[in-house]
CSV table of C-alpha atoms in Angstrom, one decimal:
chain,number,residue,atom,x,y,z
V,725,UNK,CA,41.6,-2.7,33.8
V,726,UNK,CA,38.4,-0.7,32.8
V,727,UNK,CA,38.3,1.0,35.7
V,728,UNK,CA,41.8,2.3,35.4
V,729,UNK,CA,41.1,3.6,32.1
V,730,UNK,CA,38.0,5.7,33.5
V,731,UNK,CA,40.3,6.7,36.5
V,732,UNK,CA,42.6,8.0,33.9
V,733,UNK,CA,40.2,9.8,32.2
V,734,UNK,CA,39.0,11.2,35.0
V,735,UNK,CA,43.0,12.7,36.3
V,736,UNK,CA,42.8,14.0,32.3
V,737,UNK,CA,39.7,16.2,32.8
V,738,UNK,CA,40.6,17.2,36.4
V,739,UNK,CA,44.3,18.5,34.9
V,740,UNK,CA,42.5,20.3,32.2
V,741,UNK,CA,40.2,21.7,34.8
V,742,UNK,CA,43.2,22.7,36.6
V,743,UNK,CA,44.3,24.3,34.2
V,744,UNK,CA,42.0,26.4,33.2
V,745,UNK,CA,39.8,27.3,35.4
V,746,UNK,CA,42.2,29.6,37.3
V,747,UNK,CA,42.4,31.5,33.6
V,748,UNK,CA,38.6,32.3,33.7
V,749,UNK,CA,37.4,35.6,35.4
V,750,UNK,CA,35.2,35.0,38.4
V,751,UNK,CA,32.5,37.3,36.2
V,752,UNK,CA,32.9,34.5,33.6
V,753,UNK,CA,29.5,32.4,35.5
V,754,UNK,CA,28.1,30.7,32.2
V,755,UNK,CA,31.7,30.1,30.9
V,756,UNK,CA,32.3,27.8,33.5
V,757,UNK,CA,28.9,26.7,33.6
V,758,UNK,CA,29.4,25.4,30.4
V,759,UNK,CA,33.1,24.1,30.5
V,760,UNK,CA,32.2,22.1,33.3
V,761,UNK,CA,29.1,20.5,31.6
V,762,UNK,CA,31.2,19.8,28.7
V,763,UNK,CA,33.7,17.8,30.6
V,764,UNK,CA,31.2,16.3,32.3
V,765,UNK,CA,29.5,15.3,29.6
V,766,UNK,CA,32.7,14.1,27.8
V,767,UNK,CA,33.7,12.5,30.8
V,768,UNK,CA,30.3,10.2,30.2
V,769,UNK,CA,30.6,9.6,27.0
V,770,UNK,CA,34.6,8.4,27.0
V,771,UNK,CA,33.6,6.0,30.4
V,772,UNK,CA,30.4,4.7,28.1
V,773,UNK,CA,32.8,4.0,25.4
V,774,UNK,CA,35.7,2.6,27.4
V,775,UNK,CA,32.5,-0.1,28.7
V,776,UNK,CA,30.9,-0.5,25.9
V,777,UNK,CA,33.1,-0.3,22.9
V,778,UNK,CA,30.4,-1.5,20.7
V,779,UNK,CA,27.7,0.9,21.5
V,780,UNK,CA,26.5,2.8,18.6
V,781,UNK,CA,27.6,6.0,16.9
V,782,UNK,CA,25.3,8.8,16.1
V,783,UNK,CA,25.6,8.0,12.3
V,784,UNK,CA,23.5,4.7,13.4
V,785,UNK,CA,20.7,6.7,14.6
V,786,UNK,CA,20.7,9.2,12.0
V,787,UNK,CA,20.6,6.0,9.6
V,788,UNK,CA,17.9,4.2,11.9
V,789,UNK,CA,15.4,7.5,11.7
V,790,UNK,CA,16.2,8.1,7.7
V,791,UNK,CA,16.3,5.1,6.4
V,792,UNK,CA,12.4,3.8,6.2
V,793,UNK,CA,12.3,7.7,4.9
V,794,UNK,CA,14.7,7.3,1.7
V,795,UNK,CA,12.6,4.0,1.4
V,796,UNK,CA,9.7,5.6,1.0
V,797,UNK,CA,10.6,8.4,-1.2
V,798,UNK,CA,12.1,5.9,-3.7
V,799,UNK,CA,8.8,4.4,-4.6
C-alpha cells in the first residue's frame, strides 16, 4: 500500500510539472533548475515520510543541538 502512496506522489509532481513547465520561457535555465530540484527534493522527503512516519522533524534537531546549550547557560 506504501508503494501506491509514493506512486501517487509521484503522478502529483509529474501533473504539476506538466503543468508548468510549458509556462516557463526556454531562457528561464535556473528557474527550472530549481523547480525541478524542489520537486525532487519534495518528492524525497513525502516518500521518507510515507516509510517512515516516525522519523523526526527538524524541531528535534534544532532541540537536540540547543538543548545541552540552554543547559549550560542556566548555570
Amino acid at each position: 500500500m506504501k508503494i501506491l502512496s509514493a506512486f501517487g506522489v509521484l503522478i502529483v509532481i509529474i501533473l504539476m510539472a506538466l503543468y508548468e513547465w510549458p509556462k516557463m520561457d526556454k531562457n528561464q535555465v535556473k528557474e527550472k533548475w530549481a523547480f525541478a530540484l524542489l520537486a525532487l527534493t519534495g518528492w524525497v522527503l513525502s516518500v521518507l515520510l510515507i516509510y517512515f512516519p516516525d522519523m523526526p522533524g527538524p524541531t528535534q534537531l534544532i532541540e537536540f543541538i540547543y538543548k545541552p546549550l540552554g543547559k549550560f547557560l542556566e548555570h
